[in-house]
């Protein structure tokens, strides 16, 4: 549409504002109502609510959520706030567009009522809803969006910087239009990443103090405001009665509680005991022993607490002992692979977890994005051709499996294979230990853990390693120290997890890209610096069709598996939740899971 005509249309829209106040402003014919990573948005432009919500859900009541750890800031966006309070992003601040929970990666209108984008995705223009306002009544304008972009690109977390640095130019032709020039980005996901940008108020945020930890409430345009803060212990949000988007189609059936409170507990046991005592309402359970035996309590038997096992349709991400390859101990891939032979999943699963887990064998397990048990197809091989040594033959052909033991806890065959690999890497058995033949240095390292559950698994792994003379010390640290050391990569080995969505994208650079290897606060805990990894991530971002995208993700999976950066742990096939019986959810569980934002409290 000719930009010279926009003022005329805006005058018409303003004249009709009183009549159409309950509905979003109409988009121009050239504008899109949504953005999908691949294909078209599933919902029509005039949709009234997302299909997975209860649009008639009652409003009111309080939701209490328990979390483990502590917090020292109310600003979740910079790196230097060591641990930000839960809920600020999403409850207080909100993005330009709302993500559908039932599509791999699709955005619909929110602050941006519509979007303009050419087919090559070389630019994206967001047309802002003139009703959008911050909690103090100031309207959200294109200058606020530009301010947020500039601030997060220069002082935000590395994931913002990695993506926003690809933008060539930003234009704000009027208060409700902002255009991003992406002509040099080569990144088809970038328009959607920009659509998820949290919008901060230019008039209420000081860039000079943005990176400092603070308990000063952040101002946003979202459905809640911060009501009370007990530093490190609890934070309470109150639903904003003047929230501009309360009747927006993207919000119908969501944000139903008048108050949401997060209570912090120091360890997993006190967290669970608090739930049994009724001190908070909703819990995601991950401990099989606790799930199988810990809920035999009166509240469950009498129906006051409901337990549910829900289907998990997402790809199963990776969790495991991650090697910090910045340490010389773990530079050699043969050492990393060798140590992986000593984790006895069969014994751990049977004796510690009642056999409920499945061994993780892919960074995108149980999905069409996984390379596990799947030979590389023509498209994958073409992508990998320029990196001939990046993928092992057995992984390329889909034959590789994580080591499978006899379940005895003392599998001699796996121990012999580990010793053989270590010998090839220059190590030998000397007395009760393993030493480098050239330097005489022992093969010894520390496993950093943050909970008793992690400690139990790490101690088992350390004991197995000791059988061949490898000295692994397990160190339990508090959550503050853990977060600090994790952000600074100050560890030898730790347990980490990388959940994935059905549409992996730019976050893969943040996890595995060479540019993030030494960037403080990134999730590239392993210190991966691989041209093949970078190339596969770039390929998945450039893919226009779903099959090309899936081939690129599987190729990435193969490169990561070949690097043996992680000793894979395990995953649950389904999701376990427990909640107060008065807290209700919609009957349909969306693709991205039972997010609490669409639940409500039943009044009695």
Coordinates of C-alpha atoms in Angstrom, one line a residue:
X1 CA 0.0 0.0 0.0
X2 CA 1.2 3.5 -0.8
X3 CA 2.5 5.1 2.4
X4 CA 1.0 8.5 1.4
X5 CA -2.5 7.1 1.9
X6 CA -1.9 5.9 5.5
X7 CA -2.8 9.2 7.1
X8 CA -6.3 9.1 5.4
X9 CA -6.9 5.6 6.7
X10 CA -5.8 6.6 10.2
X11 CA -8.3 9.5 10.2
X12 CA -11.1 7.1 9.2
X13 CA -10.0 4.6 11.9
X14 CA -10.0 7.3 14.6
X15 CA -13.5 8.4 13.5
X16 CA -14.8 4.9 13.9
X17 CA -12.9 4.2 17.2
X18 CA -16.0 4.7 19.3
X19 CA -17.9 2.2 17.3
X20 CA -15.2 -0.4 17.0
X21 CA -13.5 0.0 20.4
X22 CA -14.0 -3.6 21.2
X23 CA -12.2 -5.0 18.1
X24 CA -8.7 -4.6 16.8
X25 CA -8.2 -2.0 14.1
X26 CA -8.6 -3.4 10.6
X27 CA -5.4 -4.3 8.7
X28 CA -4.8 -2.9 5.3
X29 CA -5.2 -5.2 2.3
X30 CA -1.4 -5.5 1.9
X31 CA -1.0 -6.5 5.5
X32 CA -0.9 -10.0 7.0
X33 CA -2.7 -10.9 10.2
X34 CA -0.1 -13.4 11.2
X35 CA 3.4 -14.8 10.6
X36 CA 4.2 -18.5 10.2
X37 CA 7.7 -19.9 10.0
X38 CA 6.6 -22.3 7.3
X39 CA 3.4 -22.3 5.4
X40 CA 0.5 -20.0 6.4
X41 CA -1.1 -19.3 9.8
X42 CA -3.8 -21.8 10.7
X43 CA -6.3 -19.3 12.0
X44 CA -8.3 -16.9 9.8
X45 CA -7.9 -13.1 10.2
X46 CA -11.2 -12.7 12.0
X47 CA -10.5 -15.4 14.7
X48 CA -12.1 -14.6 18.0
X49 CA -9.9 -16.7 20.3
X50 CA -7.3 -19.4 20.1
X51 CA -9.0 -22.9 19.7
X52 CA -7.2 -24.4 22.8
X53 CA -8.6 -21.9 25.3
X54 CA -11.9 -21.6 27.2
X55 CA -13.1 -18.2 26.0
X56 CA -15.7 -18.2 28.8
X57 CA -13.2 -19.1 31.6
X58 CA -14.2 -17.2 34.8
X59 CA -11.9 -14.5 36.0
X60 CA -10.8 -14.1 39.6
X61 CA -9.0 -15.8 42.4
X62 CA -5.3 -16.3 43.1
X63 CA -2.8 -18.8 41.6
X64 CA 0.2 -19.7 43.7
X65 CA 3.2 -21.3 42.1
X66 CA 6.3 -22.8 43.9
X67 CA 9.7 -22.6 42.4
X68 CA 13.1 -23.7 43.6
X69 CA 15.9 -21.2 44.1
X70 CA 15.9 -17.4 44.6
X71 CA 16.0 -14.2 42.7
X72 CA 18.0 -11.0 42.9
X73 CA 16.4 -8.8 40.2
X74 CA 13.1 -7.9 38.6
X75 CA 14.6 -7.3 35.2
X76 CA 14.9 -10.6 33.1
X77 CA 16.5 -9.1 30.0
X78 CA 20.2 -8.2 30.8
X79 CA 22.9 -10.6 31.6
X80 CA 24.1 -9.0 34.8
X81 CA 20.9 -9.7 36.7
X82 CA 22.0 -13.0 38.0
X83 CA 18.6 -14.6 38.6
X84 CA 15.5 -12.7 37.6
X85 CA 12.1 -13.3 39.2
X86 CA 9.7 -15.6 37.4
X87 CA 6.8 -14.1 35.5
X88 CA 8.0 -10.6 34.6
X89 CA 8.5 -11.5 31.0
X90 CA 5.0 -12.4 29.8
X91 CA 2.9 -11.1 32.7
X92 CA 4.3 -7.5 33.0
X93 CA 5.9 -7.1 29.6
X94 CA 4.5 -8.4 26.3
X95 CA 5.7 -8.9 22.8
X96 CA 4.6 -7.3 19.5
X97 CA 2.8 -10.5 18.5
X98 CA 1.3 -13.5 20.4
X99 CA 2.6 -17.0 19.7
X100 CA 0.1 -19.7 19.1
X101 CA 0.6 -22.6 21.5
X102 CA -0.8 -25.1 19.0
X103 CA 1.4 -24.4 15.9
X104 CA 5.1 -25.0 15.5
X105 CA 5.9 -21.3 15.2
X106 CA 3.2 -18.9 14.3
X107 CA 2.5 -15.4 15.6
X108 CA -0.8 -13.5 15.7
X109 CA -1.7 -9.8 16.4
X110 CA -1.2 -8.2 19.8
X111 CA 0.6 -4.8 20.1
X112 CA 1.2 -5.1 16.4
X113 CA -2.3 -5.3 14.8
X114 CA -0.8 -6.5 11.5
X115 CA 2.5 -7.0 9.7
X116 CA 3.8 -6.4 6.2
X117 CA 6.5 -8.6 4.7
X118 CA 7.7 -9.5 1.2
X119 CA 8.0 -13.1 0.2
X120 CA 11.8 -13.0 0.5
X121 CA 11.5 -11.8 4.1
X122 CA 14.0 -9.1 3.3
X123 CA 12.1 -6.7 5.5
X124 CA 9.3 -6.7 8.0
X125 CA 6.9 -3.8 9.0
X126 CA 4.8 -3.9 12.1
X127 CA 1.6 -1.8 12.2
X128 CA 0.9 -1.0 15.9
X129 CA -2.5 -1.1 17.5
X130 CA -3.4 2.4 18.5
X131 CA -5.1 1.2 21.6
X132 CA -1.9 -0.4 23.0
X133 CA -0.7 1.3 26.2
X134 CA 1.6 0.8 29.1
X135 CA 0.3 0.3 32.6
X136 CA 0.8 4.0 33.4
X137 CA -1.5 5.0 30.4
X138 CA 1.2 6.1 28.0
X139 CA 0.5 4.8 24.5
X140 CA 2.9 2.2 22.9
X141 CA 4.5 3.9 19.9
X142 CA 7.0 3.0 17.2
X143 CA 9.6 4.9 19.2
X144 CA 9.1 2.5 22.2
X145 CA 9.6 -0.4 19.9
X146 CA 12.8 1.1 18.4
X147 CA 14.0 2.0 21.9
X148 CA 13.4 -1.6 23.0
X149 CA 15.2 -3.0 20.0
X150 CA 18.3 -0.7 20.5
X151 CA 18.4 -1.4 24.2
X152 CA 18.2 -5.2 24.0
X153 CA 20.6 -5.3 21.1
X154 CA 23.3 -3.4 23.1
X155 CA 22.6 -4.4 26.7
X156 CA 20.3 -7.4 26.5
X157 CA 21.0 -11.1 26.8
X158 CA 23.2 -12.7 24.1
X159 CA 20.1 -14.3 22.3
X160 CA 18.8 -10.8 21.6
X161 CA 22.1 -9.5 20.5
X162 CA 22.7 -12.5 18.2
X163 CA 19.5 -11.9 16.3
X164 CA 19.1 -8.1 16.4
X165 CA 22.6 -7.5 15.1
X166 CA 21.4 -8.9 11.8
X167 CA 19.0 -6.0 11.2
X168 CA 20.5 -3.5 8.7
X169 CA 18.3 -0.5 9.4
X170 CA 15.2 0.6 11.4
X171 CA 12.7 3.2 10.2
X172 CA 9.8 4.7 12.1
X173 CA 7.8 6.7 9.5
X174 CA 5.0 7.5 12.0
X175 CA 4.1 6.7 15.6
X176 CA 2.4 3.4 14.8
X177 CA 4.7 2.0 12.1
X178 CA 8.1 0.5 12.4
X179 CA 10.1 -1.1 9.6
X180 CA 13.1 -3.4 9.9
X181 CA 15.4 -3.9 7.0
X182 CA 16.6 -7.5 6.9
X183 CA 18.0 -7.5 3.4
X184 CA 21.5 -8.8 4.5
X185 CA 20.3 -11.2 7.3
X186 CA 19.7 -14.4 5.3
X187 CA 17.5 -15.5 8.2
X188 CA 13.9 -16.3 7.5
X189 CA 13.1 -16.7 11.2
X190 CA 14.2 -13.2 12.0
X191 CA 10.8 -11.5 11.3
X192 CA 9.2 -13.8 13.9
X193 CA 12.0 -13.2 16.4
X194 CA 11.4 -9.5 16.1
X195 CA 7.6 -10.2 16.5
X196 CA 8.4 -11.7 19.9
X197 CA 10.4 -8.7 21.0
X198 CA 9.4 -7.5 24.6
X199 CA 8.4 -3.9 24.4
X200 CA 9.7 -1.6 27.0
X201 CA 8.7 2.1 27.7
X202 CA 11.2 4.7 26.5
X203 CA 9.9 7.2 29.0
X204 CA 10.3 4.9 32.0
X205 CA 13.5 2.9 31.4
X206 CA 17.0 4.3 32.0
X207 CA 19.5 2.7 29.6
X208 CA 22.4 3.7 32.0
X209 CA 21.1 1.5 34.8
X210 CA 19.4 -1.2 32.7
X211 CA 22.0 -3.8 33.3
X212 CA 22.0 -3.4 37.1
X213 CA 20.2 -5.9 39.3
X214 CA 17.1 -4.1 40.6
X215 CA 14.0 -4.6 42.7
X216 CA 12.4 -1.6 41.1
X217 CA 9.2 -2.9 39.3
X218 CA 9.5 -2.9 35.5
X219 CA 6.8 -1.1 33.6
X220 CA 5.2 -2.9 30.8
X221 CA 2.0 -3.1 28.7
X222 CA 1.1 -6.6 29.8
X223 CA -1.9 -8.0 31.7
X224 CA -0.3 -7.8 35.2
X225 CA 1.6 -5.3 37.3
X226 CA 3.9 -6.2 40.2
X227 CA 2.0 -5.9 43.4
X228 CA 4.5 -7.1 46.1
X229 CA 8.1 -8.2 46.3
X230 CA 9.8 -10.1 49.1
X231 CA 13.3 -10.1 47.7
X232 CA 14.5 -13.6 47.0
X233 CA 11.4 -15.2 48.5
X234 CA 8.2 -14.3 46.7
X235 CA 6.7 -12.0 44.1
X236 CA 3.0 -11.3 43.5
X237 CA 1.4 -10.0 40.4
X238 CA -2.0 -8.3 40.2
X239 CA -4.1 -8.3 37.1
X240 CA -4.3 -4.7 35.7
X241 CA -8.0 -3.7 35.5
X242 CA -7.0 -1.1 32.8
X243 CA -5.1 -3.6 30.7
X244 CA -5.5 -2.4 27.1
X245 CA -5.7 -5.9 25.6
X246 CA -8.1 -7.5 28.0
X247 CA -10.7 -8.1 25.2
X248 CA -8.2 -8.8 22.4
X249 CA -8.8 -12.1 20.6
X250 CA -5.3 -13.2 21.3
X251 CA -6.0 -12.9 25.1
X252 CA -9.5 -14.3 25.4
X253 CA -9.6 -17.1 27.8
X254 CA -6.1 -16.3 29.1
X255 CA -4.7 -14.5 32.2
X256 CA -7.8 -15.4 34.2
X257 CA -6.4 -15.1 37.8
X258 CA -6.7 -11.8 39.7
X259 CA -3.3 -12.6 41.3
X260 CA -0.4 -14.8 40.5
X261 CA 2.2 -15.4 43.2
X262 CA 5.6 -17.2 42.9
X263 CA 7.0 -18.5 46.2
X264 CA 10.7 -19.6 46.3
X265 CA 12.0 -22.6 48.1
X266 CA 15.6 -23.5 48.7
X267 CA 15.6 -27.1 47.8
X268 CA 13.4 -29.7 46.1
X269 CA 12.2 -31.4 49.3
X270 CA 10.9 -28.3 50.9
X271 CA 9.3 -27.3 47.6
X272 CA 7.4 -30.6 47.5
X273 CA 6.5 -30.5 51.2
X274 CA 5.0 -27.1 50.6
X275 CA 2.9 -28.4 47.8
X276 CA 1.6 -31.3 49.9
X277 CA 0.7 -28.7 52.6
X278 CA -1.4 -26.8 50.1
X279 CA 0.9 -23.7 50.0
X280 CA 0.9 -23.5 46.2
X281 CA -1.5 -24.7 43.5
X282 CA 0.4 -26.1 40.5
X283 CA 3.4 -28.4 40.1
X284 CA 5.2 -30.1 37.2
X285 CA 6.7 -33.3 38.5
X286 CA 9.9 -34.7 37.1
X287 CA 11.0 -37.1 39.8
X288 CA 9.7 -40.6 39.1
X289 CA 10.1 -41.9 42.7
X290 CA 8.2 -38.9 44.0
X291 CA 5.5 -39.4 41.3
X292 CA 5.1 -43.1 42.0
X293 CA 5.2 -43.0 45.8
X294 CA 5.2 -39.4 47.1
X295 CA 1.7 -38.5 46.3
X296 CA 0.1 -41.1 48.5
X297 CA -1.3 -38.4 50.8
X298 CA -4.8 -37.5 52.0
X299 CA -5.1 -34.5 49.7
X300 CA -4.8 -36.8 46.7
X301 CA -7.0 -39.6 48.1
X302 CA -9.7 -37.1 48.9
X303 CA -9.6 -35.3 45.5
X304 CA -8.2 -32.0 46.7
X305 CA -5.1 -32.5 44.6
X306 CA -5.4 -33.9 41.1
X307 CA -2.6 -35.8 39.4
X308 CA -2.6 -36.0 35.6
X309 CA -0.3 -37.6 33.0
X310 CA -0.6 -35.5 29.8
X311 CA 0.7 -36.3 26.3
X312 CA 3.9 -34.6 25.4
X313 CA 3.9 -33.9 21.6
X314 CA 7.0 -31.8 21.6
X315 CA 10.4 -33.1 20.4
X316 CA 12.3 -34.4 23.4
X317 CA 15.3 -32.1 23.9
X318 CA 18.7 -33.0 25.2
X319 CA 19.6 -33.3 28.9
X320 CA 22.9 -34.7 30.1
X321 CA 26.3 -34.2 31.6
X322 CA 27.9 -31.5 29.5
X323 CA 31.6 -31.3 28.9
X324 CA 33.2 -27.9 29.1
X325 CA 35.5 -28.2 26.1
X326 CA 37.2 -25.0 27.0
X327 CA 39.0 -27.1 29.6
X328 CA 42.1 -29.0 28.2
X329 CA 40.8 -32.2 29.9
X330 CA 37.9 -32.4 27.4
X331 CA 39.5 -31.1 24.2
X332 CA 39.8 -34.5 22.6
X333 CA 36.5 -36.0 21.4
X334 CA 37.8 -39.5 22.2
X335 CA 38.0 -38.6 25.8
X336 CA 34.4 -37.3 25.8
X337 CA 33.1 -40.4 24.0
X338 CA 35.1 -42.7 26.3
X339 CA 33.6 -41.2 29.5
X340 CA 30.1 -41.5 28.1
X341 CA 30.5 -45.3 28.1
X342 CA 30.6 -45.3 31.9
X343 CA 27.1 -43.8 32.5
X344 CA 25.0 -46.9 33.1
X345 CA 21.5 -45.8 32.1
X346 CA 20.0 -49.3 32.4
X347 CA 21.1 -49.6 36.1
X348 CA 20.1 -46.0 37.0
X349 CA 16.7 -46.3 35.3
X350 CA 15.8 -49.6 37.0
X351 CA 17.2 -49.0 40.5
X352 CA 16.6 -45.3 40.9
X353 CA 13.6 -44.5 38.8
X354 CA 11.4 -47.6 38.5
X355 CA 12.1 -48.0 34.8
X356 CA 10.0 -45.0 33.7
X357 CA 12.6 -43.1 31.7
X358 CA 13.7 -43.5 28.1
X359 CA 17.3 -42.9 27.1
X360 CA 17.8 -39.8 25.1
X361 CA 19.5 -40.4 21.8
X362 CA 19.1 -37.1 19.9
X363 CA 19.0 -33.4 20.5
X364 CA 15.5 -33.5 18.9
X365 CA 14.3 -37.0 20.0
X366 CA 11.0 -38.6 19.1
X367 CA 10.3 -36.2 16.3
X368 CA 10.8 -35.9 12.5
X369 CA 13.7 -33.6 13.3
X370 CA 15.7 -36.4 15.0
X371 CA 18.6 -38.2 13.3
X372 CA 18.2 -41.2 15.6
X373 CA 17.7 -44.5 13.7
X374 CA 17.3 -42.6 10.4
X375 CA 19.9 -42.6 7.7
X376 CA 20.8 -39.2 6.2
X377 CA 18.8 -38.4 3.1
X378 CA 20.0 -36.7 0.0
X379 CA 19.3 -33.2 1.3
X380 CA 21.2 -33.8 4.5
X381 CA 24.2 -35.3 2.7
X382 CA 24.2 -32.3 0.4
X383 CA 24.3 -29.9 3.4
X384 CA 27.1 -31.9 5.0
X385 CA 29.2 -32.4 1.9
X386 CA 31.3 -29.3 2.5
X387 CA 32.1 -30.5 6.0
X388 CA 33.4 -34.1 5.2
X389 CA 34.8 -34.8 8.7
X390 CA 32.0 -33.4 10.7
X391 CA 29.8 -36.5 11.0
X392 CA 30.9 -40.0 11.9
X393 CA 29.8 -42.8 9.5
X394 CA 27.6 -44.6 12.0
X395 CA 25.8 -41.4 12.9
X396 CA 25.4 -40.5 9.2
X397 CA 23.9 -43.9 8.5
X398 CA 21.6 -43.8 11.5
X399 CA 23.3 -46.8 13.3
X400 CA 24.6 -45.0 16.3
X401 CA 23.0 -45.6 19.7
X402 CA 24.0 -44.4 23.2
X403 CA 26.0 -47.1 25.0
X404 CA 23.7 -49.9 26.3
X405 CA 24.9 -51.7 29.3
X406 CA 24.0 -55.1 30.8
X407 CA 22.3 -53.2 33.7
X408 CA 24.7 -54.7 36.3
X409 CA 26.3 -51.4 37.1
X410 CA 29.6 -53.0 36.3
X411 CA 29.6 -53.7 32.6
X412 CA 33.1 -54.8 31.7
X413 CA 32.7 -54.6 28.0
X414 CA 31.8 -50.9 28.1
X415 CA 34.7 -50.3 30.5
X416 CA 37.1 -51.9 28.1
X417 CA 35.8 -49.8 25.2
X418 CA 36.3 -46.7 27.3
X419 CA 39.8 -47.6 28.2
X420 CA 40.7 -48.3 24.6
X421 CA 39.4 -44.9 23.5
X422 CA 41.4 -43.2 26.3
X423 CA 44.5 -45.1 25.3
X424 CA 44.1 -43.8 21.8
X425 CA 43.8 -40.3 23.2
X426 CA 47.1 -40.6 25.1
X427 CA 46.0 -41.8 28.5
X428 CA 47.2 -44.9 30.4
X429 CA 46.3 -46.6 33.7
X430 CA 48.9 -45.9 36.4
X431 CA 48.2 -47.5 39.7
X432 CA 44.6 -46.7 40.6
X433 CA 44.4 -43.7 38.3
X434 CA 44.4 -42.7 34.6
X435 CA 47.2 -40.3 33.5
X436 CA 48.2 -38.5 30.4
X437 CA 51.2 -40.3 29.0
X438 CA 52.9 -37.1 27.8
X439 CA 52.3 -34.9 30.8
X440 CA 51.6 -37.2 33.7
X441 CA 48.5 -35.2 34.6
X442 CA 45.7 -37.3 36.0
X443 CA 42.3 -37.5 34.3
X444 CA 40.3 -35.8 37.0
X445 CA 37.6 -33.2 37.0
X446 CA 34.7 -31.7 39.0
X447 CA 31.0 -32.3 38.3
X448 CA 29.0 -29.2 39.5
X449 CA 25.4 -29.9 40.6
X450 CA 22.7 -27.7 42.1
X451 CA 20.2 -30.1 43.7
X452 CA 20.2 -33.3 45.6
X453 CA 18.6 -35.1 42.7
X454 CA 21.4 -34.0 40.4
X455 CA 23.9 -35.0 43.1
X456 CA 22.5 -38.5 43.3
X457 CA 23.0 -39.0 39.5
X458 CA 26.4 -37.4 39.5
X459 CA 27.6 -39.6 42.4
X460 CA 26.5 -42.7 40.5
X461 CA 28.4 -41.5 37.4
X462 CA 31.5 -40.6 39.4
X463 CA 31.5 -44.1 41.0
X464 CA 31.3 -45.7 37.6
X465 CA 34.2 -43.5 36.3
X466 CA 36.3 -44.5 39.3
X467 CA 36.2 -48.2 38.2
X468 CA 38.6 -47.3 35.4
X469 CA 40.6 -44.8 37.4
X470 CA 39.0 -41.6 36.4
X471 CA 38.6 -39.2 39.4
X472 CA 35.4 -37.2 39.2
X473 CA 34.5 -35.1 42.2
X474 CA 30.9 -34.1 42.8
X475 CA 30.3 -30.6 44.2
X476 CA 26.9 -29.4 45.3
X477 CA 26.6 -25.6 45.2
X478 CA 23.7 -23.2 46.0
X479 CA 21.6 -21.7 43.2
X480 CA 23.3 -18.3 43.3
X481 CA 26.8 -19.7 42.9
X482 CA 25.6 -22.2 40.4
X483 CA 24.0 -19.5 38.2
X484 CA 27.1 -17.3 38.5
X485 CA 29.5 -20.1 37.5
X486 CA 27.2 -21.4 34.8
X487 CA 27.0 -17.9 33.1
X488 CA 30.8 -17.6 33.3
X489 CA 31.5 -21.2 32.1
X490 CA 33.4 -21.7 35.4
X491 CA 32.9 -25.5 35.6
X492 CA 34.4 -28.7 34.3
X493 CA 31.2 -30.7 33.9
X494 CA 27.6 -30.0 34.9
X495 CA 24.1 -31.3 34.2
X496 CA 22.3 -29.1 31.6
X497 CA 19.2 -29.4 29.6
X498 CA 18.1 -27.8 26.3
X499 CA 14.3 -28.2 25.7
X500 CA 13.3 -27.7 22.1
X501 CA 10.2 -26.5 20.3
X502 CA 8.7 -28.0 17.0
X503 CA 10.5 -25.1 15.2
X504 CA 14.2 -24.8 16.3
X505 CA 15.7 -21.6 15.2
X506 CA 18.0 -18.7 16.2
X507 CA 18.2 -20.1 19.8
X508 CA 20.4 -22.8 18.3
X509 CA 23.2 -20.2 17.7
X510 CA 22.8 -19.2 21.3
X511 CA 23.3 -22.9 22.4
X512 CA 25.8 -24.2 19.9
X513 CA 27.0 -21.4 17.7
X514 CA 30.7 -20.4 17.6
X515 CA 29.9 -16.7 18.3
X516 CA 28.3 -17.7 21.6
X517 CA 31.1 -20.0 22.8
X518 CA 32.8 -17.2 24.8
X519 CA 29.8 -14.9 25.3
X520 CA 28.9 -14.7 29.0
X521 CA 25.4 -15.8 29.7
X522 CA 24.9 -17.9 26.6
X523 CA 23.7 -21.5 26.7
X524 CA 26.7 -22.8 24.8
X525 CA 27.9 -24.5 27.9
X526 CA 30.0 -27.0 26.0
X527 CA 32.0 -24.2 24.2
X528 CA 31.2 -25.6 20.8
X529 CA 33.1 -23.9 18.0
X530 CA 32.3 -25.8 14.8
X531 CA 31.9 -24.4 11.3
X532 CA 29.7 -27.4 10.5
X533 CA 27.3 -26.5 13.4
X534 CA 27.2 -22.9 12.3
X535 CA 26.5 -24.0 8.7
X536 CA 23.6 -26.3 9.7
X537 CA 22.0 -23.6 11.9
X538 CA 22.3 -21.1 9.0
X539 CA 20.7 -23.7 6.7
X540 CA 17.7 -24.3 9.0
X541 CA 17.1 -20.6 9.2
X542 CA 17.3 -20.1 5.5
X543 CA 14.9 -23.1 4.7
X544 CA 11.7 -22.0 2.9
X545 CA 10.0 -25.4 3.0
X546 CA 9.3 -27.7 6.0
X547 CA 11.2 -30.7 4.4
X548 CA 14.3 -28.5 3.8
X549 CA 14.1 -27.2 7.3
X550 CA 13.8 -30.7 8.8
X551 CA 16.7 -32.0 6.8
X552 CA 18.9 -29.1 8.1
X553 CA 17.8 -29.8 11.7
X554 CA 18.6 -33.5 11.4
X555 CA 22.0 -32.6 9.9
X556 CA 22.7 -30.3 12.9
X557 CA 21.7 -33.2 15.2
X558 CA 24.2 -35.5 13.5
X559 CA 27.0 -32.9 13.8
X560 CA 26.3 -32.4 17.5
X561 CA 26.1 -36.1 18.2
X562 CA 29.4 -36.6 16.5
X563 CA 31.0 -34.1 18.7
X564 CA 30.1 -36.0 21.9
X565 CA 29.6 -32.7 23.8
X566 CA 27.1 -34.3 26.2
X567 CA 26.7 -37.6 27.9
X568 CA 22.9 -38.0 27.2
X569 CA 20.6 -38.7 30.1
X570 CA 17.0 -39.6 29.7
X571 CA 13.5 -38.2 29.3
X572 CA 9.9 -38.9 30.2
X573 CA 7.5 -39.9 27.3
X574 CA 4.7 -37.9 28.9
X575 CA 4.3 -34.9 31.2
X576 CA 3.3 -35.3 34.9
X577 CA 1.4 -32.5 36.6
X578 CA -0.3 -32.1 39.9
X579 CA -2.6 -29.2 40.9
X580 CA -5.3 -28.0 43.3
X581 CA -8.6 -29.5 42.2
X582 CA -10.2 -26.0 42.0
X583 CA -7.6 -24.9 39.4
X584 CA -9.0 -26.0 36.0
X585 CA -7.5 -26.3 32.5
X586 CA -9.1 -26.5 29.0
X587 CA -9.9 -29.9 27.8
X588 CA -7.5 -29.7 24.9
X589 CA -3.8 -29.7 25.6
X590 CA -2.0 -27.5 23.0
X591 CA 1.1 -28.6 21.2
X592 CA 3.4 -26.5 23.4
X593 CA 2.0 -28.0 26.6
X594 CA -0.4 -27.1 29.4
X595 CA 0.8 -23.6 30.0
X596 CA -0.8 -22.1 33.2
X597 CA -1.7 -18.8 31.5
X598 CA -4.8 -20.5 30.0
X599 CA -6.0 -22.0 33.3
X600 CA -8.5 -20.6 35.7
X601 CA -9.8 -21.0 39.3
X602 CA -13.2 -22.5 39.8
X603 CA -15.3 -20.5 42.4
X604 CA -17.1 -22.5 45.0

